Short mmCIF file of C-alpha atoms and ligand atoms in Angstrom, two decimals:
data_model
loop_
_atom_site.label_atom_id
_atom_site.label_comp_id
_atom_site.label_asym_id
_atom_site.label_seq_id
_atom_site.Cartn_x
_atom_site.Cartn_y
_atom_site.Cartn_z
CA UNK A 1 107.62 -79.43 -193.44
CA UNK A 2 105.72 -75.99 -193.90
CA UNK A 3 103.94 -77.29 -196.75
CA UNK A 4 102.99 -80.70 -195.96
CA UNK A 5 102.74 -80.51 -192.15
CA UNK A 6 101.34 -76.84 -192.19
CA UNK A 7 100.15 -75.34 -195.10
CA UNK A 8 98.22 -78.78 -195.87
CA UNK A 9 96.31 -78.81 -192.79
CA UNK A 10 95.10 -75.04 -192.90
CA UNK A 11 97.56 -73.62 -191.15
CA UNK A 12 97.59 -69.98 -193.08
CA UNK A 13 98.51 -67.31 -190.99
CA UNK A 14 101.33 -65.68 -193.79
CA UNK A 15 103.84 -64.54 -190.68
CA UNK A 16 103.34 -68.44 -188.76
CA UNK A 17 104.20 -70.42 -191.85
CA UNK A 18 107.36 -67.30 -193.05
CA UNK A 19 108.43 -68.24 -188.98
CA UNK A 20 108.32 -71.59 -189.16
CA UNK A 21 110.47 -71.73 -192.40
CA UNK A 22 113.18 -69.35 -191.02
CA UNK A 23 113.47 -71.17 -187.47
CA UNK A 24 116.05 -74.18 -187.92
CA UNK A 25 114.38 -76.58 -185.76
CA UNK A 26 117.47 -79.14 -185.57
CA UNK A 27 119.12 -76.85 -183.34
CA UNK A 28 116.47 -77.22 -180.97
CA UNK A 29 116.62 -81.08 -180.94
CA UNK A 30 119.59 -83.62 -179.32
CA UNK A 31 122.30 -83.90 -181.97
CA UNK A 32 121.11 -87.68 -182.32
CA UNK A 33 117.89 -87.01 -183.29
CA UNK A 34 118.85 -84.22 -186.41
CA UNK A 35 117.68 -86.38 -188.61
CA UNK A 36 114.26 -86.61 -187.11
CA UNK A 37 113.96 -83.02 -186.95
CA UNK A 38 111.55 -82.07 -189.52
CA UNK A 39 109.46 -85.07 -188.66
CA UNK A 40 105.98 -84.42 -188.03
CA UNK A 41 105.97 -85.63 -184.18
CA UNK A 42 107.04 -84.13 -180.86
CA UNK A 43 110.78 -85.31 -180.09
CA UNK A 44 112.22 -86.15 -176.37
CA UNK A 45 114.56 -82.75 -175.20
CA UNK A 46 116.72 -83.15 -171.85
CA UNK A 47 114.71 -83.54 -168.62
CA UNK A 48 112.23 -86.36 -169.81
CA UNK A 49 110.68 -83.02 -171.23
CA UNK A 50 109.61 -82.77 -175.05
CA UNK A 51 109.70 -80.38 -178.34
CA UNK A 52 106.31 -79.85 -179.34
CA UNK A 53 105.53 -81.51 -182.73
CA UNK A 54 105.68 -78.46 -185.66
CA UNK A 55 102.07 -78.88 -186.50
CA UNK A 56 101.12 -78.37 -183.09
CA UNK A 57 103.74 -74.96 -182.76
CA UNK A 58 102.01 -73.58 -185.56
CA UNK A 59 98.70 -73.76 -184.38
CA UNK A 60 99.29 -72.28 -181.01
CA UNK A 61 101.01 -69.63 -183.30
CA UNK A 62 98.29 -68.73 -185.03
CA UNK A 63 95.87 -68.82 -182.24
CA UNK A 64 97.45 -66.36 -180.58
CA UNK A 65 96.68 -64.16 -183.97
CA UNK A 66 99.52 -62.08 -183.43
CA UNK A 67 100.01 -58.97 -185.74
CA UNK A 68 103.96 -57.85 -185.05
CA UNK A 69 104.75 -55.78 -182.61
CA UNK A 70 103.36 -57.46 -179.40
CA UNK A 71 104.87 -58.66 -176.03
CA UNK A 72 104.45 -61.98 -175.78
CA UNK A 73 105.01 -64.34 -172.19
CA UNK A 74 105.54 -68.09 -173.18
CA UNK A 75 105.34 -70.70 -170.39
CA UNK A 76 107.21 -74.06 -170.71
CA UNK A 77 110.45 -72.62 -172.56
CA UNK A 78 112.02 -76.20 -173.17
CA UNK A 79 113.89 -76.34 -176.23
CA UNK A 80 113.25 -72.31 -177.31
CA UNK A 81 112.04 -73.51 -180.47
CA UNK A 82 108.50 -71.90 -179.99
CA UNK A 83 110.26 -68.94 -178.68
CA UNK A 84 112.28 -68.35 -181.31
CA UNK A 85 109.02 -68.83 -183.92
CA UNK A 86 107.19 -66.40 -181.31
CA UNK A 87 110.48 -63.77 -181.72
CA UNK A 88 110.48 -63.68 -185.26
CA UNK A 89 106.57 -62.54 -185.45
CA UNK A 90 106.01 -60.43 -182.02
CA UNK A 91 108.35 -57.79 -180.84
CA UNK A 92 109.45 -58.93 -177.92
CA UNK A 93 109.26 -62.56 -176.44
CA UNK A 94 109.53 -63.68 -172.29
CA UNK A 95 109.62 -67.56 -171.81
CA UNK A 96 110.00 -69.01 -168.41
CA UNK A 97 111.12 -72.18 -167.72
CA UNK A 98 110.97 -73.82 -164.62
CA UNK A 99 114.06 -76.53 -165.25
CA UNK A 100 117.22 -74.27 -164.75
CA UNK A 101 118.68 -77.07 -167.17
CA UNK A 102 116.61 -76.35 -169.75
CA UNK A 103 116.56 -72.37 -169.26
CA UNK A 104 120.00 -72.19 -169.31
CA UNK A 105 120.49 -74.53 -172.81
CA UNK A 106 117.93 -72.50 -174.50
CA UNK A 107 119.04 -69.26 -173.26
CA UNK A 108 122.52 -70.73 -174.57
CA UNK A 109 120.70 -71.43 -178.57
CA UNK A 110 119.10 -68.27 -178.74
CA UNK A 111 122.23 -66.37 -178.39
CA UNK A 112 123.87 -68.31 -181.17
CA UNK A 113 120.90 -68.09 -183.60
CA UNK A 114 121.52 -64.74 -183.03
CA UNK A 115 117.67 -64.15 -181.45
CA UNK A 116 118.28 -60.78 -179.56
CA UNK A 117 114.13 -60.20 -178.31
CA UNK A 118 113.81 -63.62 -176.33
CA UNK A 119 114.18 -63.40 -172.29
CA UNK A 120 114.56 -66.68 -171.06
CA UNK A 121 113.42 -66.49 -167.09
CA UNK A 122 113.90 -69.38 -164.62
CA UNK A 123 110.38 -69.91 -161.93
CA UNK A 124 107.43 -70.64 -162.09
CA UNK A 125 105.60 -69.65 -165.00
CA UNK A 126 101.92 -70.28 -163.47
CA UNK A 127 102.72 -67.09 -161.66
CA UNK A 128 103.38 -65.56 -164.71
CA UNK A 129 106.09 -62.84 -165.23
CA UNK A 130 104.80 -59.72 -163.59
CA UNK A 131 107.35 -57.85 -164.20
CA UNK A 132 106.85 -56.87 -168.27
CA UNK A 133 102.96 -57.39 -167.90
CA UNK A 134 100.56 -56.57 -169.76
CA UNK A 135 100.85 -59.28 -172.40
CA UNK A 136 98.64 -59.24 -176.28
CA UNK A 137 99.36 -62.81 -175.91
CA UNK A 138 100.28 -65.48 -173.94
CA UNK A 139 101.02 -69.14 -174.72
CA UNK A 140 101.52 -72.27 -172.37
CA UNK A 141 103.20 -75.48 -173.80
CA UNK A 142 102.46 -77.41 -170.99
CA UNK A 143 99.15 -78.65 -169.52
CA UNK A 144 97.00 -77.85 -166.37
CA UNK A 145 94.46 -78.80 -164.23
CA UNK A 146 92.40 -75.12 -164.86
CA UNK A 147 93.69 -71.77 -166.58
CA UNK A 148 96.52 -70.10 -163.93
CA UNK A 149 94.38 -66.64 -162.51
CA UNK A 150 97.57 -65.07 -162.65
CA UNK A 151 98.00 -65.38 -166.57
CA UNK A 152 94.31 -64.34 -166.86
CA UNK A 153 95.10 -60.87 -164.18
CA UNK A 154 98.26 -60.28 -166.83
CA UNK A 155 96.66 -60.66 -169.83
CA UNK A 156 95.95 -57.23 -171.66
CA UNK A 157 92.18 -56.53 -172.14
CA UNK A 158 91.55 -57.74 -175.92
CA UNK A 159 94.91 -59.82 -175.18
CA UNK A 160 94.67 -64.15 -175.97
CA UNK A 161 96.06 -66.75 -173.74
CA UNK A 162 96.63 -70.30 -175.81
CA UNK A 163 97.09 -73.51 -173.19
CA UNK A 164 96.34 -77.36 -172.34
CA UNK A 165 94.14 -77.87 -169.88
CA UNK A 166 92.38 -81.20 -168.91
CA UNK A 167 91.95 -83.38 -165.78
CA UNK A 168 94.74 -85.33 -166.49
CA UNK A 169 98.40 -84.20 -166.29
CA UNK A 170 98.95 -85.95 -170.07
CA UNK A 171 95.77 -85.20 -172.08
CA UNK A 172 94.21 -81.80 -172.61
CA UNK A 173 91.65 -79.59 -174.53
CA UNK A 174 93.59 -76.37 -176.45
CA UNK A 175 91.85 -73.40 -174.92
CA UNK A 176 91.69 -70.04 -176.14
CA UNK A 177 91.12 -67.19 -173.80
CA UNK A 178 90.22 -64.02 -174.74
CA UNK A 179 90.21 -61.15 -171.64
CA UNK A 180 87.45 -59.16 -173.68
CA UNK A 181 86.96 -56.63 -170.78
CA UNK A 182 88.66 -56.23 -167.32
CA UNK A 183 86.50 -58.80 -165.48
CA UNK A 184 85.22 -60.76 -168.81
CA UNK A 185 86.93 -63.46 -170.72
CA UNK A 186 85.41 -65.69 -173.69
CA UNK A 187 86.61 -69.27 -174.28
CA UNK A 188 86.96 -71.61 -177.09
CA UNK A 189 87.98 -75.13 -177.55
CA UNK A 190 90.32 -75.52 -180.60
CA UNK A 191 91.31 -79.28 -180.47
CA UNK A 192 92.74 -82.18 -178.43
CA UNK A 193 95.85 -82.51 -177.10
CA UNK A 194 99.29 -84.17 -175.22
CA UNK A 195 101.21 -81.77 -173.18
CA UNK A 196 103.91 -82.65 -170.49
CA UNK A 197 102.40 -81.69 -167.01
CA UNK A 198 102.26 -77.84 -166.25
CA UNK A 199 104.08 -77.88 -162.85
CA UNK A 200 103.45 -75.54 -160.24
CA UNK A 201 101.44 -73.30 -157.71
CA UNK A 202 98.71 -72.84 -159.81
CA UNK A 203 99.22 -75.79 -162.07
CA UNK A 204 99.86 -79.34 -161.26
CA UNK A 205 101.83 -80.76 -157.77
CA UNK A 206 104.41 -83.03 -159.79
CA UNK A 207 105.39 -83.74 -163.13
N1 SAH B 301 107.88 -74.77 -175.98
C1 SAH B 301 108.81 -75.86 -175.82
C2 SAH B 301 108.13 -77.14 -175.41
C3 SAH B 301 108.41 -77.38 -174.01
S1 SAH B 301 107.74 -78.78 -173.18
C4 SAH B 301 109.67 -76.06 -177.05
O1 SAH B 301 109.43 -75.40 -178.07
O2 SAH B 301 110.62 -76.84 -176.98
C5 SAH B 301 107.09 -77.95 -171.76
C6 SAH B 301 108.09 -77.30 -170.86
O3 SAH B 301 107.33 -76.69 -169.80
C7 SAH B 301 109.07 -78.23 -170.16
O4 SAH B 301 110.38 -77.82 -170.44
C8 SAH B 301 108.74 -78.09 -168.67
O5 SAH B 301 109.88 -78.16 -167.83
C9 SAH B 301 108.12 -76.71 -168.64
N2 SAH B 301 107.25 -76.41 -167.49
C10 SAH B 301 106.36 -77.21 -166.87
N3 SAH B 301 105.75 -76.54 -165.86
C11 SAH B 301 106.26 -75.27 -165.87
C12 SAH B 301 106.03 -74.09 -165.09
N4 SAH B 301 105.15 -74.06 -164.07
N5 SAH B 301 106.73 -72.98 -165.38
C13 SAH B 301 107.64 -72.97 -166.39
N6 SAH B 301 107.90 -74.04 -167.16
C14 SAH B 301 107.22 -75.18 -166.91
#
């Protein structure tokens, strides 16, 4: 998977692709679908919710252009595959999920893959997680209408945010945001792509 599915299409980022190959991703995925686990597609999770496709982990990965040592905030926990990639190249990892199903399954895998620097929260993660702000980097694996203010306000200066957002709940443009100064923030387009609906206050009414 890390070569053909990664390495192939330019993912190179030596601590992404060393991640990717410890993670075991069929722990992240319904016991029917093991087999499918290295396949190079998203998979269906509980919830009518999904596990992103590897490719596309990666590359938020990477975007994030993490260094070791940072506090990351993940929105959309789902499976805790991408927070258990995240936890193995940052220091210290919050995801919030806002299906108290899901939260408490991943919470659940993390503790028996033995991943000790993941804090699974339950809410809203448009609101972000005030509590362990500033973050170097923050990722959304879900898609909104705009970029949440409150991820931008808790964003470190110098610090990237990765997310979906388009003006429709399935189909998105990859943004990154940089906060360069207090009040200034650059943005860049990386690629197309197919989130499930970021739901929430500052994100989208329903999924
Ligand atoms: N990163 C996940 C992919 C999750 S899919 C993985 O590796 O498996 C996106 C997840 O975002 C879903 O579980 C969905 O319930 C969650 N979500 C959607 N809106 C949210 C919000 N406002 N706050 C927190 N989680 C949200």
């Amino acid at each position: 998977m890390v070569e053909w599915q990664l390495a192939r299409r330019g993912v190179a980022d030596p601590r992404v692709l060393a991640a990717m190959r410890a993670v075991p991703r069929e722990a992240f995925v319904p016991a029917w679908l093991a087999d499918a686990a290295y396949d190079d597609r998203p998979l269906p999770i509980d919830a009518g919710q999904t596990i992103s496709q590897p490719y596309i982990v990666a590359l938020m990965c990477e975007a994030l252009r993490l260094e070791g040592g940072e506090t990351v905030l993940e929105i959309g926990t789902g499976s805790g595959y991408a927070a258990a990639v995240l936890a193995r190249i940052a220091a210290q990892v919050h995801s919030i999920e806002r299906l108290p199903a899901l939260a408490a399954s991943a919470r659940q895998r993390l503790h028996e893959l033995v991943v000790a620097n993941v804090q699974v929260h339950e809410g809203d993660g448009t609101l972000g997680w005030p509590a362990a702000a500033p973050y170097e980097a923050i990722v959304v694996t879900a898609g909104g209408p705009r970029v949440p203010p409150a991820l931008l306000e808790q964003l470190a200066i110098g610090g990237r945010l990765v997310i979906p957002v388009g003006p429709e709940p399935d189909l998105q443009d990859l943004l990154r945001v940089t906060r360069t100064e207090r009040d200034r923030h650059a943005r860049e387009v990386l690629c197309g792509v197919r989130f499930v609906p970021l739901v929430g206050a500052q994100g989208w009414d329903r999924g």
